Short mmCIF file of C-alpha atoms and ligand atoms in Angstrom, two decimals:
data_model
loop_
_atom_site.label_atom_id
_atom_site.label_comp_id
_atom_site.label_asym_id
_atom_site.label_seq_id
_atom_site.Cartn_x
_atom_site.Cartn_y
_atom_site.Cartn_z
CA MET J 1306 239.12 74.32 102.60
CA LEU J 1307 238.28 75.34 106.16
CA ARG J 1308 239.62 73.72 109.25
CA PHE J 1309 238.77 73.09 112.87
CA ALA J 1310 241.96 72.48 114.84
CA PRO J 1311 241.27 71.28 118.38
CA SER J 1312 243.97 70.22 120.81
CA PRO J 1313 243.18 66.89 122.51
CA THR J 1314 244.14 68.29 125.89
CA GLY J 1315 240.85 68.46 127.78
CA ASP J 1316 237.07 68.49 127.62
CA MET J 1317 235.72 70.37 124.63
CA HIS J 1318 235.08 73.97 125.70
CA ILE J 1319 231.98 75.80 124.45
CA GLY J 1320 234.28 78.37 122.85
CA ASN J 1321 235.81 75.59 120.75
CA LEU J 1322 232.41 74.25 119.83
CA ARG J 1323 231.42 77.75 118.74
CA VAL J 1324 234.53 77.87 116.55
CA ALA J 1325 233.62 74.46 115.08
CA LEU J 1326 230.03 75.56 114.40
CA PHE J 1327 231.09 78.76 112.66
CA ASN J 1328 233.62 76.86 110.54
CA TYR J 1329 230.96 74.35 109.60
CA ILE J 1330 228.39 77.01 108.69
CA VAL J 1331 230.84 78.98 106.58
CA SER J 1332 232.13 75.83 104.87
CA LYS J 1333 228.54 75.06 103.86
CA GLN J 1334 228.00 78.62 102.63
CA ARG J 1335 231.20 78.63 100.60
CA LYS J 1336 230.66 75.06 99.46
CA GLU J 1337 234.14 74.19 100.66
CA ASP J 1338 235.16 71.19 102.72
CA LEU J 1339 235.97 71.33 106.40
CA LEU J 1340 238.86 69.33 107.77
CA VAL J 1341 239.49 68.47 111.39
CA ARG J 1342 243.11 68.76 112.46
CA ILE J 1343 243.92 67.25 115.82
CA GLU J 1344 246.75 69.41 117.15
CA ASP J 1345 248.56 66.74 119.10
CA THR J 1346 252.10 68.07 119.05
CA ASP J 1347 252.19 68.94 122.75
CA LYS J 1348 252.74 65.36 123.88
CA GLU J 1349 252.77 66.24 127.55
CA ARG J 1350 249.39 67.90 127.51
CA ASN J 1351 247.63 65.38 125.25
CA ILE J 1352 245.02 63.27 127.00
CA GLU J 1353 244.38 59.81 125.64
CA GLY J 1354 240.94 59.46 124.08
CA LYS J 1355 240.15 63.19 123.91
CA ASP J 1356 240.52 63.16 120.11
CA GLN J 1357 237.76 60.55 119.82
CA GLU J 1358 235.61 62.46 122.29
CA ILE J 1359 235.96 65.63 120.19
CA LEU J 1360 234.96 63.74 117.03
CA GLU J 1361 231.96 62.22 118.82
CA ILE J 1362 230.84 65.65 119.95
CA LEU J 1363 231.16 66.99 116.39
CA GLY J 1364 229.03 64.06 115.22
CA LEU J 1365 226.41 64.73 117.87
CA PHE J 1366 226.18 68.35 116.78
CA GLY J 1367 225.86 67.43 113.10
CA ILE J 1368 229.16 69.07 112.21
CA GLU J 1369 230.29 67.21 109.10
CA TYR J 1370 233.90 67.16 107.96
CA SER J 1371 235.70 65.64 105.01
CA GLN J 1372 238.80 64.33 106.79
CA VAL J 1373 240.64 64.10 110.09
CA ILE J 1374 244.36 64.63 110.25
CA TYR J 1375 246.79 64.47 113.14
CA GLN J 1376 249.33 67.26 113.27
CA SER J 1377 252.03 64.90 114.56
CA GLN J 1378 251.83 63.00 111.28
CA ASN J 1379 253.03 66.08 109.41
CA HIS J 1380 256.40 66.31 111.19
CA ARG J 1381 258.42 65.33 108.14
CA PHE J 1382 256.89 68.28 106.28
CA HIS J 1383 257.61 70.59 109.20
CA SER J 1384 261.27 69.51 109.18
CA ALA J 1385 261.55 69.84 105.41
CA MET J 1386 260.13 73.36 105.47
CA ALA J 1387 262.44 74.39 108.31
CA LEU J 1388 265.41 73.17 106.25
CA GLN J 1389 264.19 75.15 103.27
CA LEU J 1390 263.97 78.30 105.40
CA LEU J 1391 267.54 77.74 106.64
CA HIS J 1392 268.72 77.18 103.10
CA ASP J 1393 266.99 80.36 101.88
CA LYS J 1394 268.49 82.29 104.82
CA LYS J 1395 265.02 83.14 106.05
CA ALA J 1396 265.82 81.28 109.24
CA PHE J 1397 268.99 80.70 111.24
CA SER J 1398 270.39 78.31 113.81
CA CYS J 1399 270.36 79.71 117.31
CA PHE J 1400 272.78 78.33 119.90
CA CYS J 1401 271.58 80.44 122.81
CA SER J 1402 270.82 78.09 125.68
CA PRO J 1403 267.40 78.07 127.30
CA GLN J 1404 269.03 79.23 130.55
CA TRP J 1405 270.66 82.19 128.81
CA LEU J 1406 267.41 83.16 127.13
CA GLU J 1407 265.58 82.89 130.42
CA LYS J 1408 268.11 85.22 132.03
CA LYS J 1409 267.57 87.76 129.24
CA ARG J 1410 263.82 87.44 129.66
CA GLU J 1411 264.14 88.10 133.40
CA GLU J 1412 266.29 91.16 132.72
CA SER J 1413 263.67 92.61 130.40
CA LYS J 1414 261.03 91.99 133.02
CA GLU J 1415 263.08 93.80 135.65
CA ASN J 1416 263.61 96.72 133.28
CA LYS J 1417 259.91 96.66 132.42
CA ILE J 1418 260.50 96.33 128.70
CA ALA J 1419 259.05 93.75 126.36
CA TYR J 1420 261.49 90.90 125.82
CA ARG J 1421 262.91 90.62 122.30
CA TYR J 1422 265.49 88.19 121.03
CA ASP J 1423 268.81 90.04 120.74
CA ASN J 1424 269.66 88.52 117.35
CA ALA J 1425 272.93 87.20 118.76
CA CYS J 1426 272.96 84.21 116.40
CA GLU J 1427 271.42 85.72 113.32
CA ASN J 1428 274.65 86.48 111.53
CA LEU J 1429 277.04 83.85 112.87
CA PRO J 1430 279.78 83.02 110.38
CA ALA J 1431 279.10 79.75 108.55
CA GLU J 1432 282.17 77.99 110.02
CA LEU J 1433 280.95 78.73 113.52
CA VAL J 1434 277.64 77.15 112.70
CA ILE J 1435 279.06 74.09 110.99
CA ASP J 1436 281.65 73.31 113.66
CA ASN J 1437 279.27 73.94 116.50
CA MET J 1438 278.35 70.75 118.32
CA ASN J 1439 276.06 72.46 120.77
CA PRO J 1440 272.32 71.93 120.59
CA PHE J 1441 270.53 74.60 118.61
CA THR J 1442 267.04 75.79 117.80
CA ILE J 1443 265.92 77.22 114.47
CA ARG J 1444 264.60 80.76 114.48
CA ILE J 1445 262.79 82.47 111.68
CA LYS J 1446 264.01 85.98 110.84
CA LYS J 1447 261.62 88.69 111.93
CA PRO J 1448 259.68 90.46 109.18
CA ASP J 1449 260.99 93.54 107.38
CA GLU J 1450 257.70 95.35 107.42
CA THR J 1451 254.46 95.73 109.30
CA ILE J 1452 252.12 92.77 108.99
CA VAL J 1453 248.53 93.86 108.47
CA ILE J 1454 245.61 91.51 108.99
CA GLN J 1455 242.15 92.30 107.72
CA ASP J 1456 240.06 90.27 110.14
CA TYR J 1457 236.35 89.59 109.48
CA ILE J 1458 235.48 90.36 113.08
CA LYS J 1459 238.32 92.46 114.50
CA GLY J 1460 238.81 94.61 111.41
CA LYS J 1461 242.29 95.83 110.52
CA VAL J 1462 245.00 94.74 112.97
CA SER J 1463 248.69 95.59 112.47
CA PHE J 1464 251.82 94.08 113.99
CA GLU J 1465 255.25 95.70 113.86
CA PRO J 1466 258.32 93.57 113.05
CA ASP J 1467 259.56 93.82 116.65
CA GLU J 1468 256.30 92.49 118.01
CA VAL J 1469 256.66 89.45 115.79
CA ASP J 1470 260.38 89.04 116.59
CA SER J 1471 262.77 86.34 115.35
CA PHE J 1472 261.04 83.43 117.07
CA ILE J 1473 261.82 79.74 117.38
CA ILE J 1474 260.22 77.45 114.80
CA MET J 1475 262.09 74.24 115.67
CA ARG J 1476 263.09 73.30 119.20
CA GLN J 1477 266.47 71.87 120.15
CA GLU J 1478 265.08 68.34 119.89
CA LYS J 1479 263.92 69.28 116.36
CA THR J 1480 260.21 69.27 116.99
CA PRO J 1481 258.21 72.13 115.47
CA THR J 1482 256.82 74.84 117.70
CA TYR J 1483 253.09 75.39 117.69
CA ASN J 1484 253.06 78.35 115.30
CA PHE J 1485 255.32 76.64 112.81
CA ALA J 1486 253.33 73.42 112.70
CA CYS J 1487 250.08 75.34 112.45
CA ALA J 1488 251.26 77.65 109.64
CA VAL J 1489 252.71 74.80 107.61
CA ASP J 1490 249.63 72.65 108.10
CA ASP J 1491 247.33 75.45 106.97
CA MET J 1492 249.44 75.65 103.82
CA LEU J 1493 249.38 71.91 103.29
CA GLY J 1494 245.63 71.87 103.84
CA ASP J 1495 245.09 74.62 101.27
CA ILE J 1496 243.13 76.53 103.89
CA SER J 1497 241.27 79.59 102.64
CA LEU J 1498 239.83 80.97 105.87
CA VAL J 1499 240.85 80.45 109.49
CA ILE J 1500 238.10 80.91 112.07
CA ARG J 1501 239.40 80.58 115.62
CA GLY J 1502 239.38 82.16 119.06
CA GLU J 1503 240.84 85.62 119.58
CA ASP J 1504 243.41 84.16 121.97
CA HIS J 1505 245.25 83.20 118.77
CA MET J 1506 245.33 86.73 117.37
CA SER J 1507 248.95 87.31 118.39
CA ASN J 1508 249.94 84.04 116.66
CA THR J 1509 248.52 85.17 113.35
CA PRO J 1510 251.34 87.54 112.24
CA LYS J 1511 253.84 84.80 113.14
CA GLN J 1512 252.02 82.29 111.01
CA ILE J 1513 251.76 84.78 108.15
CA LEU J 1514 255.51 85.46 108.41
CA ILE J 1515 256.23 81.72 108.20
CA ARG J 1516 254.18 81.30 105.06
CA ASN J 1517 255.52 84.46 103.47
CA SER J 1518 259.07 83.32 104.17
CA LEU J 1519 258.30 80.00 102.54
CA GLY J 1520 257.12 81.86 99.45
CA TYR J 1521 253.52 80.78 99.88
CA SER J 1522 251.42 83.38 98.13
CA LYS J 1523 247.82 82.30 98.73
CA ASN J 1524 246.08 84.76 100.99
CA ILE J 1525 244.48 83.11 103.99
CA GLU J 1526 241.59 85.07 105.47
CA TYR J 1527 241.02 85.32 109.21
CA ALA J 1528 238.16 85.65 111.66
CA HIS J 1529 239.03 85.74 115.35
CA LEU J 1530 236.08 85.15 117.64
CA PRO J 1531 235.78 87.06 120.91
CA ILE J 1532 235.95 85.07 124.12
CA ILE J 1533 232.92 84.00 126.13
CA LEU J 1534 232.56 85.47 129.61
CA ASN J 1535 230.88 83.95 132.68
CA ASP J 1536 228.33 85.83 134.87
CA GLU J 1537 231.16 87.51 136.75
CA GLY J 1538 232.45 88.97 133.52
CA LYS J 1539 235.53 86.71 133.57
CA LYS J 1540 236.65 84.40 130.79
CA MET J 1541 234.75 81.10 130.96
CA SER J 1542 237.32 78.65 132.23
CA LYS J 1543 237.45 75.01 133.20
CA ARG J 1544 236.21 76.05 136.60
CA ASP J 1545 232.86 77.06 135.11
CA ASP J 1546 230.97 73.78 134.65
CA ALA J 1547 228.95 75.25 131.81
CA SER J 1548 232.13 75.82 129.80
CA SER J 1549 232.29 72.07 129.12
CA VAL J 1550 230.17 70.78 126.26
CA LYS J 1551 230.07 67.37 127.94
CA TRP J 1552 228.67 68.89 131.13
CA LEU J 1553 225.93 70.74 129.24
CA LEU J 1554 224.95 67.53 127.45
CA GLU J 1555 224.87 65.62 130.73
CA GLU J 1556 222.71 68.34 132.24
CA GLY J 1557 220.14 67.73 129.52
CA TYR J 1558 220.70 70.53 127.04
CA LEU J 1559 220.02 69.40 123.48
CA PRO J 1560 222.80 69.74 120.90
CA SER J 1561 220.41 71.74 118.70
CA ALA J 1562 219.74 74.18 121.56
CA ILE J 1563 223.41 74.55 122.49
CA SER J 1564 224.23 75.26 118.82
CA ASN J 1565 221.36 77.73 118.59
CA TYR J 1566 222.61 79.53 121.69
CA LEU J 1567 226.27 79.63 120.64
CA ILE J 1568 225.37 81.01 117.22
CA LEU J 1569 222.98 83.53 118.78
CA ILE J 1570 225.27 85.21 121.31
CA GLY J 1571 227.08 88.29 120.10
CA ASN J 1572 225.33 87.96 116.75
CA LYS J 1573 222.47 89.59 114.85
CA PRO J 1574 220.21 86.72 113.85
CA PRO J 1575 216.86 87.42 112.18
CA LYS J 1576 215.15 85.26 114.82
CA GLU J 1577 215.96 83.74 118.16
CA ILE J 1578 215.10 80.07 117.70
CA PHE J 1579 216.64 78.34 114.71
CA ASP J 1580 218.61 75.30 113.61
CA ILE J 1581 221.99 75.16 111.91
CA LYS J 1582 220.46 74.69 108.45
CA GLU J 1583 218.62 77.99 108.83
CA ALA J 1584 221.73 79.68 110.15
CA VAL J 1585 223.58 78.66 106.97
CA GLU J 1586 221.12 80.87 105.09
CA TRP J 1587 221.72 84.11 106.97
CA PHE J 1588 224.94 83.77 108.97
CA ARG J 1589 227.61 86.41 108.37
CA LEU J 1590 230.96 86.54 110.16
CA GLU J 1591 230.90 90.34 109.81
CA ASN J 1592 227.85 90.48 112.08
CA ILE J 1593 229.66 88.93 115.04
CA SER J 1594 230.29 91.47 117.76
CA LYS J 1595 233.89 92.47 118.43
CA SER J 1596 233.31 92.46 122.16
CA PRO J 1597 233.07 89.34 124.32
CA ALA J 1598 229.82 87.42 124.53
CA ARG J 1599 228.38 86.72 127.96
CA PHE J 1600 227.20 83.23 128.78
CA ASP J 1601 223.74 83.15 130.33
CA ILE J 1602 222.54 79.72 131.36
CA ASP J 1603 218.95 80.94 131.85
CA LYS J 1604 218.83 82.06 128.26
CA LEU J 1605 220.24 78.71 127.17
CA LYS J 1606 217.54 77.00 129.20
CA PHE J 1607 214.86 79.11 127.57
CA ILE J 1608 216.19 78.12 124.15
CA ASN J 1609 216.48 74.49 125.22
CA ARG J 1610 212.83 74.48 126.25
CA GLU J 1611 211.83 75.84 122.85
CA HIS J 1612 213.80 73.08 121.14
CA LEU J 1613 212.27 70.48 123.44
CA LYS J 1614 208.81 71.77 122.53
CA ASN J 1615 209.65 71.26 118.87
CA LEU J 1616 210.58 67.60 119.31
CA ASP J 1617 207.95 65.07 118.40
CA SER J 1618 206.55 63.15 121.35
CA LYS J 1619 208.27 59.90 120.57
CA GLU J 1620 211.66 61.60 120.40
CA LEU J 1621 211.06 63.50 123.59
CA SER J 1622 210.00 60.29 125.26
CA ARG J 1623 213.31 58.70 124.30
CA TYR J 1624 215.20 61.67 125.72
CA VAL J 1625 213.54 61.14 129.09
CA GLY J 1626 214.26 57.42 129.04
CA PHE J 1627 210.97 55.92 127.81
CA ALA J 1628 209.76 54.57 124.51
CA ASP J 1629 206.08 55.52 124.42
CA THR J 1630 204.53 58.50 122.71
CA GLU J 1631 202.21 59.17 125.68
CA ILE J 1632 205.17 59.73 127.97
CA GLY J 1633 206.56 62.19 125.44
CA GLU J 1634 203.27 64.05 125.51
CA LEU J 1635 203.24 63.98 129.27
CA ALA J 1636 206.80 65.36 129.24
CA LYS J 1637 205.59 68.21 127.03
CA VAL J 1638 203.15 69.25 129.72
CA TYR J 1639 206.01 69.22 132.21
CA LEU J 1640 208.04 71.56 130.00
CA GLU J 1641 206.31 74.38 131.81
CA GLU J 1642 208.40 73.64 134.85
CA ALA J 1643 211.38 71.77 133.43
CA GLY J 1644 213.87 73.18 130.93
CA THR J 1645 216.26 70.28 130.38
CA THR J 1646 215.89 66.60 129.62
CA LYS J 1647 217.49 65.86 132.99
CA GLU J 1648 214.87 67.90 134.83
CA LEU J 1649 212.13 66.32 132.74
CA ARG J 1650 213.42 62.84 133.44
CA ALA J 1651 213.34 63.56 137.17
CA LYS J 1652 209.70 64.67 136.93
CA ILE J 1653 208.66 61.61 134.92
CA GLN J 1654 210.65 59.23 137.08
CA ALA J 1655 208.97 60.64 140.18
CA ILE J 1656 205.63 59.54 138.70
CA PHE J 1657 206.76 55.94 138.49
CA ALA J 1658 208.84 55.88 141.67
CA GLN J 1659 207.86 54.70 145.13
CA LYS J 1660 206.10 57.73 146.63
CA ALA J 1661 207.08 59.42 149.86
CA ILE J 1662 203.85 60.72 151.34
CA PRO J 1663 203.97 63.43 154.03
CA GLN J 1664 202.64 62.20 157.36
CA GLU J 1665 199.63 64.50 157.17
CA PHE J 1666 198.25 62.55 154.20
CA GLU J 1667 199.68 59.13 154.88
CA GLU J 1668 196.43 57.58 156.03
CA GLN J 1669 194.36 59.04 153.19
CA ALA J 1670 196.96 58.00 150.62
CA LYS J 1671 196.87 54.44 151.89
CA VAL J 1672 193.09 54.27 151.54
CA MET J 1673 193.20 55.94 148.15
CA ALA J 1674 195.96 53.68 146.80
CA GLY J 1675 193.86 50.65 147.78
CA THR J 1676 190.85 52.11 146.01
CA ILE J 1677 192.79 52.94 142.86
CA LYS J 1678 194.29 49.47 142.69
CA ASN J 1679 190.85 47.93 142.68
CA ALA J 1680 189.26 50.49 140.37
CA PRO J 1681 188.15 49.60 136.86
CA PHE J 1682 189.71 51.40 133.87
CA PHE J 1683 188.37 54.89 133.20
CA GLU J 1684 188.85 56.59 129.87
CA GLU J 1685 188.08 60.04 131.28
CA TYR J 1686 189.40 61.80 134.36
CA GLU J 1687 185.88 62.77 135.53
CA GLY J 1688 184.77 59.16 135.78
CA PHE J 1689 187.99 58.14 137.53
CA LYS J 1690 187.79 60.99 140.02
CA ASN J 1691 184.13 60.41 140.87
CA TYR J 1692 184.69 56.72 141.37
CA ILE J 1693 187.72 57.13 143.66
CA MET J 1694 186.01 59.89 145.63
CA LYS J 1695 182.95 57.78 146.20
CA GLU J 1696 184.75 54.54 147.04
CA SER J 1697 187.38 56.12 149.31
CA GLY J 1698 185.02 58.56 151.01
CA LEU J 1699 187.74 61.23 150.77
CA LYS J 1700 187.04 64.75 149.64
CA GLY J 1701 188.47 68.26 149.31
CA LYS J 1702 192.09 68.60 150.30
CA ASN J 1703 192.09 65.08 151.70
CA PHE J 1704 191.25 63.82 148.26
CA PHE J 1705 193.19 66.09 145.90
CA LYS J 1706 196.49 66.24 147.81
CA PRO J 1707 197.01 62.48 148.12
CA LEU J 1708 195.75 61.98 144.57
CA ARG J 1709 198.40 64.32 143.17
CA LEU J 1710 201.08 62.79 145.39
CA LEU J 1711 200.16 59.25 144.39
CA LEU J 1712 199.92 60.00 140.68
CA THR J 1713 202.84 62.38 140.22
CA GLY J 1714 205.13 61.99 143.21
CA ALA J 1715 205.09 65.76 143.69
CA GLU J 1716 203.07 68.18 145.80
CA HIS J 1717 202.80 70.69 142.99
CA GLY J 1718 202.72 70.46 139.24
CA PRO J 1719 200.41 70.33 136.27
CA ASP J 1720 196.70 69.86 136.67
CA VAL J 1721 195.94 66.17 137.33
CA ALA J 1722 192.82 66.55 135.18
CA GLU J 1723 195.08 67.60 132.32
CA ILE J 1724 197.63 64.79 132.58
CA TYR J 1725 195.24 61.94 133.42
CA LYS J 1726 194.90 61.12 129.73
CA TYR J 1727 198.61 60.32 129.53
CA LEU J 1728 198.66 58.44 132.81
CA LYS J 1729 195.52 56.32 132.53
CA ASN J 1730 197.24 53.40 130.77
CA TYR J 1731 199.99 53.27 133.39
CA ILE J 1732 197.95 53.44 136.60
CA GLY J 1733 199.05 49.93 137.58
CA GLU J 1734 202.72 50.92 137.32
CA ILE J 1735 202.24 54.27 139.03
CA ILE J 1736 200.36 53.01 142.09
CA LYS J 1737 202.37 50.00 143.14
N1 LIG Z 581 244.66 74.08 118.67
C1 LIG Z 581 244.25 75.42 118.90
C2 LIG Z 581 243.25 75.46 120.03
O1 LIG Z 581 242.66 74.45 120.35
C3 LIG Z 581 243.57 76.04 117.71
C4 LIG Z 581 244.51 76.65 116.80
C5 LIG Z 581 243.94 77.22 115.54
O2 LIG Z 581 242.73 77.14 115.32
O3 LIG Z 581 244.74 77.71 114.78
O4 LIG Z 581 243.06 76.51 120.60
#
């Protein structure tokens, strides 16, 4: 079983989508199921409705999963496992107050040493624990030996016991901390491979310690994906619009193109344009670069255009807000200058909109519009052009400029002779 474990705390980030895509691809390759675990234990940061939004995005991207679970529903298991650890003396009650711990942390900072828990409560005599009415947390005992992780992307990574430390697994109010909930849930889910962002690398030895201490012997494999950088070489954050999947979709990037791009970066694909099904055939976690991938919106646009070209005309037409095949074909011609469905829609809408004619051609356009309105239907552009030219008496620039403006709503663009075939049935709607 693989898992995708988003937190419902904000818009889905492209880094998260990349994690979801990789999990999906590998689950298909291994013929294992993928579960979605909504990590909703941080009540204060949860945003209502974000869980549904995440599931909708997964649906839109064709990422199939076998079940959805909410981490908060596993609390009774988290508590039971914490009790077991206490019972087995793999964990201990810690009565140090948050203020005291904060003071110790400050001291370490001043002395420029890494803060470690001082183990003050690890060996408290049983009577002191039992009679103690003060609030307490539960800490897991730090490991005895180095924890070594063989990561698919990062290679071998080791953590010394002191780096892992005796950390809190249950807070004073007896809610599980993130690492504890996550480690237990991965056990409960029978997870075989965890693919996630490298920002979780330092959590991994903690989660391994938790499972080892619980006597769980199944080896869980890991792949930590490098972060995605913006054009300034900084981590893509909420401040970068393009980091939000929702924003990219609203801007008119196709899910298939976004997936293609996110699978492509930092990878060694056999070709540049592909769909997820193809990626399932050749994708290998080991081929993902260790170093961060750089997000390049121009490259994404190039890929988007290629995916738009591959759509059939009817589908493309729907993407730009129409239902007719001809408009889809017309949109294809406009793909030379537009790279997103939003840009395409603007071009097509301009054709049907009320036209703003520059003063220089206002008079000619008026005459021409009158002529066009009264013209018979012409199958071919040549016939149409000759008729309008003759009837309006306009020629040269005074003919071609207003004609383009009236028919397309733009001063520049594809050859009118080329697009007439798609426009001829709509002349009445175009010239109002
Ligand atoms: N909920 C974590 C996140 O959204 C993912 C944790 C994990 O995959 O283990 O970053």
